Short mmCIF file of C-alpha atoms in Angstrom, two decimals:
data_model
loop_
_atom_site.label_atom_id
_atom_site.label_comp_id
_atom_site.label_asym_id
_atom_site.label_seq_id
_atom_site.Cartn_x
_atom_site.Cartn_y
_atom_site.Cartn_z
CA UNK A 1 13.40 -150.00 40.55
CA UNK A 2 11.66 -150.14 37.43
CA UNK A 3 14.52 -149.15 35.38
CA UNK A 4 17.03 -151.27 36.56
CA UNK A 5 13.92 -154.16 35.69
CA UNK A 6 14.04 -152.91 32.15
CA UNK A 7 17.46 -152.55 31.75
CA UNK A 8 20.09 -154.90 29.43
CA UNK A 9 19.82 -158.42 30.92
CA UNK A 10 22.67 -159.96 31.55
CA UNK A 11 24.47 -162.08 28.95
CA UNK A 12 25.54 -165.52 29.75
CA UNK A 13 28.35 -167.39 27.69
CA UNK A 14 27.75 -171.10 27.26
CA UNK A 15 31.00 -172.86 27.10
CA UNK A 16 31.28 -175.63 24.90
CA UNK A 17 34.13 -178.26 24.66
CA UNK A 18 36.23 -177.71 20.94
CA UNK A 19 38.35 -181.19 21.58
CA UNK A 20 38.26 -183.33 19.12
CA UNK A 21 37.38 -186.99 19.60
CA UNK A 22 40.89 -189.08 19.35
CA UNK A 23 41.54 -190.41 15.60
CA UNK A 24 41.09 -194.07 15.15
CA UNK A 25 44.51 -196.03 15.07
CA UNK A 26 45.98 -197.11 12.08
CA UNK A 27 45.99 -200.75 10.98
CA UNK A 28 49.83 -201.66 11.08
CA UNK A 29 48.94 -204.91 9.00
CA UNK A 30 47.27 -203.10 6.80
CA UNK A 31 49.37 -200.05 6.32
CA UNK A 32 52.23 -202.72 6.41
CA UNK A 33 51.14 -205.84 4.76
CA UNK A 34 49.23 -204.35 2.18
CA UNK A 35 51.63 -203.01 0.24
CA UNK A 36 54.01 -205.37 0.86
CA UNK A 37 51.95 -207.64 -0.68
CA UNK A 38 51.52 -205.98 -3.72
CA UNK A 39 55.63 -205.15 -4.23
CA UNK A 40 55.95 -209.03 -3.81
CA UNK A 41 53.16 -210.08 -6.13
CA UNK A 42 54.38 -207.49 -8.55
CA UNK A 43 57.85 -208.66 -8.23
CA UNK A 44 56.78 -212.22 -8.71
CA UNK A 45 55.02 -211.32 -11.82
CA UNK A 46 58.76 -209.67 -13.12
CA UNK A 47 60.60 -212.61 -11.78
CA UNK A 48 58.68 -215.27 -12.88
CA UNK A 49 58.73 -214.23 -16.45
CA UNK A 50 55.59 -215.82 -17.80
CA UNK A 51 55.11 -215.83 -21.58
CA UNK A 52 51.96 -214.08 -22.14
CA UNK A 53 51.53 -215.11 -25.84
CA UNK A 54 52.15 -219.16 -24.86
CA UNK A 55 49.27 -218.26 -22.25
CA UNK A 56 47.12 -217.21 -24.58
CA UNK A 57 48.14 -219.90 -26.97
CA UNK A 58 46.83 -222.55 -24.34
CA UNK A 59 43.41 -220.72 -23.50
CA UNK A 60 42.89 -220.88 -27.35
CA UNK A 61 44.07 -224.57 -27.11
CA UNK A 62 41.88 -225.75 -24.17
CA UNK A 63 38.89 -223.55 -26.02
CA UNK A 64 39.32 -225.68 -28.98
CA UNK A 65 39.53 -228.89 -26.13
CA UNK A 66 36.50 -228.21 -24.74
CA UNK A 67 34.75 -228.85 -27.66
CA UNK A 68 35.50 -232.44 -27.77
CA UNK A 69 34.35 -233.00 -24.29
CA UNK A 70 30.75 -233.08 -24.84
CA UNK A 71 28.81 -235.13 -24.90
CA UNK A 72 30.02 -237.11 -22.15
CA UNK A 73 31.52 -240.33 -23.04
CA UNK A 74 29.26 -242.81 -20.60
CA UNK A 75 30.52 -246.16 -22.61
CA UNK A 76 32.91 -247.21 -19.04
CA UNK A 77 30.27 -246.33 -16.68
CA UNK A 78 30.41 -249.42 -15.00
CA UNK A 79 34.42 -249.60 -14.72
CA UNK A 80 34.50 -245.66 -13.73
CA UNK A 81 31.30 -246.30 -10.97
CA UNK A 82 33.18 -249.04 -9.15
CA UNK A 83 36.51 -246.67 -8.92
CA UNK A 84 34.03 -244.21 -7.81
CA UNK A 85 33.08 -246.25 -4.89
CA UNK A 86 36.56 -247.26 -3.68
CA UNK A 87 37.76 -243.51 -3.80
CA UNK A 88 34.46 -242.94 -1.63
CA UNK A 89 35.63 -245.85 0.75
CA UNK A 90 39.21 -244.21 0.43
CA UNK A 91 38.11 -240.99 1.38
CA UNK A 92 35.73 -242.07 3.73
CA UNK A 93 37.74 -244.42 6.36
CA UNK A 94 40.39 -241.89 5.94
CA UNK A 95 38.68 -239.09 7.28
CA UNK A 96 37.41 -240.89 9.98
CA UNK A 97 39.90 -242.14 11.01
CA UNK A 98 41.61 -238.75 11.43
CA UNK A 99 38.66 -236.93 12.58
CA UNK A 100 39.05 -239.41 15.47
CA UNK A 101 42.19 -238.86 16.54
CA UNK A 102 42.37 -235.03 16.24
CA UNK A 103 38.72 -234.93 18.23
CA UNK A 104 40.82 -236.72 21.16
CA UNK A 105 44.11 -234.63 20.38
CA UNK A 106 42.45 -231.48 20.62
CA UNK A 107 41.21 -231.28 23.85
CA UNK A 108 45.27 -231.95 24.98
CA UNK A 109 46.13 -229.11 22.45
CA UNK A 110 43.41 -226.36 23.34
CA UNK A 111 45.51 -224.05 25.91
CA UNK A 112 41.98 -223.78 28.07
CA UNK A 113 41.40 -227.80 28.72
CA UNK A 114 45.08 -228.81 28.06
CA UNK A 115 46.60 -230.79 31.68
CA UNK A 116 49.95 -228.82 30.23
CA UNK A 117 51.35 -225.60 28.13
CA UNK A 118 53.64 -228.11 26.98
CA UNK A 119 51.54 -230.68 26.05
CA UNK A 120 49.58 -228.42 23.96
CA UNK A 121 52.84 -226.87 22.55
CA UNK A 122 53.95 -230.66 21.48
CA UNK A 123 50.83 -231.22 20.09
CA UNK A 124 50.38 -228.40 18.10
CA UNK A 125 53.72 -228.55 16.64
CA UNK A 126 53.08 -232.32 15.57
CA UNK A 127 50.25 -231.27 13.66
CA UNK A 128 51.81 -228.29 11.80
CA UNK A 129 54.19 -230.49 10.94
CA UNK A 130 51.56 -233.20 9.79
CA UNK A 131 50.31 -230.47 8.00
CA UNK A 132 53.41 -228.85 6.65
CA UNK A 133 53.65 -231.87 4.11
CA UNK A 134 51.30 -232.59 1.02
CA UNK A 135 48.84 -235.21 1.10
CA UNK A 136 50.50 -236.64 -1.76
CA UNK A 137 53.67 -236.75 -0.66
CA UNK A 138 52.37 -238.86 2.22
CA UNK A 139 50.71 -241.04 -0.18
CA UNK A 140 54.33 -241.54 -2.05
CA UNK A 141 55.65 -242.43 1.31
CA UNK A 142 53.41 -245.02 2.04
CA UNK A 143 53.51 -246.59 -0.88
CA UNK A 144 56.95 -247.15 -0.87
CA UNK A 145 56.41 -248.41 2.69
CA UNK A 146 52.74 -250.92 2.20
CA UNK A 147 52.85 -250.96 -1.60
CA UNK A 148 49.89 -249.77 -4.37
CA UNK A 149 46.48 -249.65 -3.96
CA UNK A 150 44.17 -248.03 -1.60
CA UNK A 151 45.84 -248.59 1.80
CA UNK A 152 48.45 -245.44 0.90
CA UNK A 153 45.14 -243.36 0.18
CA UNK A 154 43.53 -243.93 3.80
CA UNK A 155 46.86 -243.66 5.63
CA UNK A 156 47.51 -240.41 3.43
CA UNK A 157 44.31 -238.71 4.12
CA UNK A 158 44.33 -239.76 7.79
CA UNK A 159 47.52 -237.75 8.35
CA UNK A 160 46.33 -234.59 6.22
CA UNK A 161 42.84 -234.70 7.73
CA UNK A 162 44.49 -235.08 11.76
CA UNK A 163 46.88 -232.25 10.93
CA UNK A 164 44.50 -229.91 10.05
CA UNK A 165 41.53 -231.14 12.16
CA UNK A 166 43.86 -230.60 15.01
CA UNK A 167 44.16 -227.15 15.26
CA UNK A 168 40.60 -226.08 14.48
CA UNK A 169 39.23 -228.34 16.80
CA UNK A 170 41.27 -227.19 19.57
CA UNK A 171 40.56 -223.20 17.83
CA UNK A 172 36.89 -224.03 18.20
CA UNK A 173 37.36 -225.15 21.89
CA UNK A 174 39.50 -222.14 22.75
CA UNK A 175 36.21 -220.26 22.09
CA UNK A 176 34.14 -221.67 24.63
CA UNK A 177 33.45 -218.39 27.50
CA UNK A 178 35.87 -218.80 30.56
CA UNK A 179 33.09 -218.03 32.38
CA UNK A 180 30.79 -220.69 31.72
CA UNK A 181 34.45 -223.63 32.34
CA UNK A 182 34.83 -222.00 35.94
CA UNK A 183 31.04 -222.08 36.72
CA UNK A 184 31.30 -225.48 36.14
CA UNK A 185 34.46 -225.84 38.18
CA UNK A 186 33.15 -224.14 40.73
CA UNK A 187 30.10 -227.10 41.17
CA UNK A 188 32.63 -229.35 41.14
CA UNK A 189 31.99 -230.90 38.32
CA UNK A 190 34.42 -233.18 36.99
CA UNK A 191 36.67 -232.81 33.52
CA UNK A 192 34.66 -235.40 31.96
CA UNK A 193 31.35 -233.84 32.96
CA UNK A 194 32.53 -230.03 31.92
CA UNK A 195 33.08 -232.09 28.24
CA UNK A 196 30.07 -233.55 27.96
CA UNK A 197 27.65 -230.82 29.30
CA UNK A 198 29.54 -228.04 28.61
CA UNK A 199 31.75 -227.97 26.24
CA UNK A 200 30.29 -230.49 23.38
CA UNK A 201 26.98 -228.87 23.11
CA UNK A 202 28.76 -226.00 22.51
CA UNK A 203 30.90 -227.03 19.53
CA UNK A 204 28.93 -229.87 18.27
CA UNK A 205 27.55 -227.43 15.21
CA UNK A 206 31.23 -226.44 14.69
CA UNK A 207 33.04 -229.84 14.65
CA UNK A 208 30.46 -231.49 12.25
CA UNK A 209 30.95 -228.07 9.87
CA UNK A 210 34.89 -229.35 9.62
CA UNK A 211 33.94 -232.92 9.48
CA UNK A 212 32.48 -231.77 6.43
CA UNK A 213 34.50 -230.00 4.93
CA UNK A 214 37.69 -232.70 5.66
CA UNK A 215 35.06 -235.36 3.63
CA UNK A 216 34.82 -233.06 0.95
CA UNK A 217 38.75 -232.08 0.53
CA UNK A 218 39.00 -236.08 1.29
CA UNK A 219 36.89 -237.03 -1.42
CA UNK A 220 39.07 -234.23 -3.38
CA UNK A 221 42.55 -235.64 -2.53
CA UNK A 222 41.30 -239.69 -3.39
CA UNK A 223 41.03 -238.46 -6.88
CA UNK A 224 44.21 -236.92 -6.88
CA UNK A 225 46.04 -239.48 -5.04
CA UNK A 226 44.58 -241.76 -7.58
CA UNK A 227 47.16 -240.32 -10.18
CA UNK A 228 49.59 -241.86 -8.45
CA UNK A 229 48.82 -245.17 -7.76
CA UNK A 230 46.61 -245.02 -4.97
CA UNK A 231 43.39 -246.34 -6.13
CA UNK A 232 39.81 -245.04 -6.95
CA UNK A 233 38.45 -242.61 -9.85
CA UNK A 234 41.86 -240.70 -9.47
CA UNK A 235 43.79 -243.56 -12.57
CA UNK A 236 40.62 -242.96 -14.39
CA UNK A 237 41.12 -239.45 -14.96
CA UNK A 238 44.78 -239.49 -15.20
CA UNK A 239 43.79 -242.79 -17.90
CA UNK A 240 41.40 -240.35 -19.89
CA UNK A 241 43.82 -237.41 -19.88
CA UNK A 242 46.74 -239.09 -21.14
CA UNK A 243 44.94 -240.80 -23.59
CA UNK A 244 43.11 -237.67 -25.12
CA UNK A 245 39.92 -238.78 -24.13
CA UNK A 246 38.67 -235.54 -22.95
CA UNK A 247 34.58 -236.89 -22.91
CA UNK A 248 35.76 -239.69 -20.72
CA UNK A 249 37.46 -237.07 -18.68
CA UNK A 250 34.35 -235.14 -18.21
CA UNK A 251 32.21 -237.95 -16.89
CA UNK A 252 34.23 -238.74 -14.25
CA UNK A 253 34.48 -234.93 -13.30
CA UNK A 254 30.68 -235.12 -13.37
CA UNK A 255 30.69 -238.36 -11.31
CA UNK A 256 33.37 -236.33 -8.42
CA UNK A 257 30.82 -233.58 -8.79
CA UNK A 258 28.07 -235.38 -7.86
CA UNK A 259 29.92 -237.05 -5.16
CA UNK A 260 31.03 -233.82 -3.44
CA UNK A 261 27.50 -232.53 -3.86
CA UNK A 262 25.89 -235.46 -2.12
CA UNK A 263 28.13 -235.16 0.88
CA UNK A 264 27.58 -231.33 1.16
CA UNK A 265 23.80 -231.71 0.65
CA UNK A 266 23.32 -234.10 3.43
CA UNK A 267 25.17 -232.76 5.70
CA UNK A 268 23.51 -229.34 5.20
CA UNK A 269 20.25 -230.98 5.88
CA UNK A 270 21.76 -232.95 9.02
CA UNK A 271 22.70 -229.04 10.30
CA UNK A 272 19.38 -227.72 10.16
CA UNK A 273 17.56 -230.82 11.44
CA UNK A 274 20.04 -229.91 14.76
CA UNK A 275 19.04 -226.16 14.40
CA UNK A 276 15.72 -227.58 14.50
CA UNK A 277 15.97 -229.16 17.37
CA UNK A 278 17.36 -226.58 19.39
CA UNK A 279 14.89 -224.15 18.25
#
């Protein structure tokens, strides 16, 4: 008895499992697009043909440019204020005015509140098309249509800013949890109610982040669409540049500056005054 106690224990194997956990998929975009991107900007750069010396030429001229732009020629404050102020208006009533009608298009283009596919399709399609065409090609057409001045600007920007509000509005609504639109179904609440309680609270932060950011492009394309004959601080640049008057032409960039900074700054400080809030 006592020798079969002492004698060699048995040995026990302990399987263990050799598989190997499954490789992560490859990217097709990336494996794809990447270098397909980089044989087409390569094959730009060979296409295009740009002089390199001329290049450097105009860095050496603009170098030389710069110099002349300071300091700041503030002698037509007054004149280059007031244009300010109407490509603020401009930009502005504009904006609004688009921000309105894509807040009320979206929720007919978002495929999750949308009484249609199609509608949503139609929609959608409108505003890539709205979107498909420069803001100042707009602003050509309408003043051929109402004439100069700032009426081409608002009508211009309106277009752009519905176009583009469109689909992120309706992105930002597509968003919202299916599960928190069917609970509200499902207490029979009705479509108007669902908006107001549950969907708006929900993208409220979002929307004003692209209100924002259509003021700021707006304020952007009112100088631009200044240059060609739409009003504002837009014919004050293009009035400085074509005249050599490269100080003049810095003031009113500082003066755009200063408007695009205002609009950011308050509306950053609106956002956390409603983070606030919620907190």
């Amino acid at each position: 008895m006592s020798m079969q106690l002492n004698g060699p224990k048995p040995s026990f194997t302990v399987l263990t499992s050799t598989v190997e956990p499954p490789k992560p998929k490859k990217n097709k975009l990336v494996v794809i697009g990447l270098p397909l991107v980089a044989v087409l900007f390569i094959f730009s750069l060979l296409q295009l043909q740009f002089d390199y010396a001329k290049i450097a030429e105009g860095f050496t001229k603009l170098w030389g440019y710069m110099g002349t732009m300071f300091p700041p020629d503030f002698s037509d404050w007054k004149h280059v204020l007031l244009a300010a102020v109407e490509s603020l208006q401009v930009a502005i009533i504009g904006s609004v005015l688009g921000i309105v009608v894509a807040f009320f298009l979206s929720f007919l283009a978002a495929s999750n509140l949308t009484p249609h596919p199609l509608i949503a399709w139609v929609i959608q399609s409108a505003a890539s098309l709205l979107r498909a065409i420069p803001t100042i090609v707009w602003a050509l057409i309408f003043i051929v249509s109402v004439g100069l001045g700032p009426l081409p600007g608002v009508l211009a920007i309106a277009i752009s800013a519905a176009g583009m509000l469109v689909k992120v509005f309706a992105q930002s609504l597509e968003e919202i949890d299916k599960g928190v639109l069917e609970a509200m179904r499902a207490t029979g609440a009705s479509w108007l109610q669902i908006v107001m309680q549950g969907i708006l609270p929900t993208v409220k932060t979002a929307f004003i982040a692209w209100c924002v950011l259509q003021l700021e492009g707006g304020i952007a394309e009112s100088t631009i669409l200044g240059a060609v004959g739409a009003g504002g601080i837009g014919f004050e640049m293009t009035h400085a540049m074509k005249s050599y008057n490269f100080a003049a032409a810095l003031f009113v960039g500082l003066v755009v500056f200063v408007m695009v900074f205002s609009v950011e700054f308050i509306a950053n400080r609106y956002k956390m005054k409603l983070k606030t809030r919620k907190s």
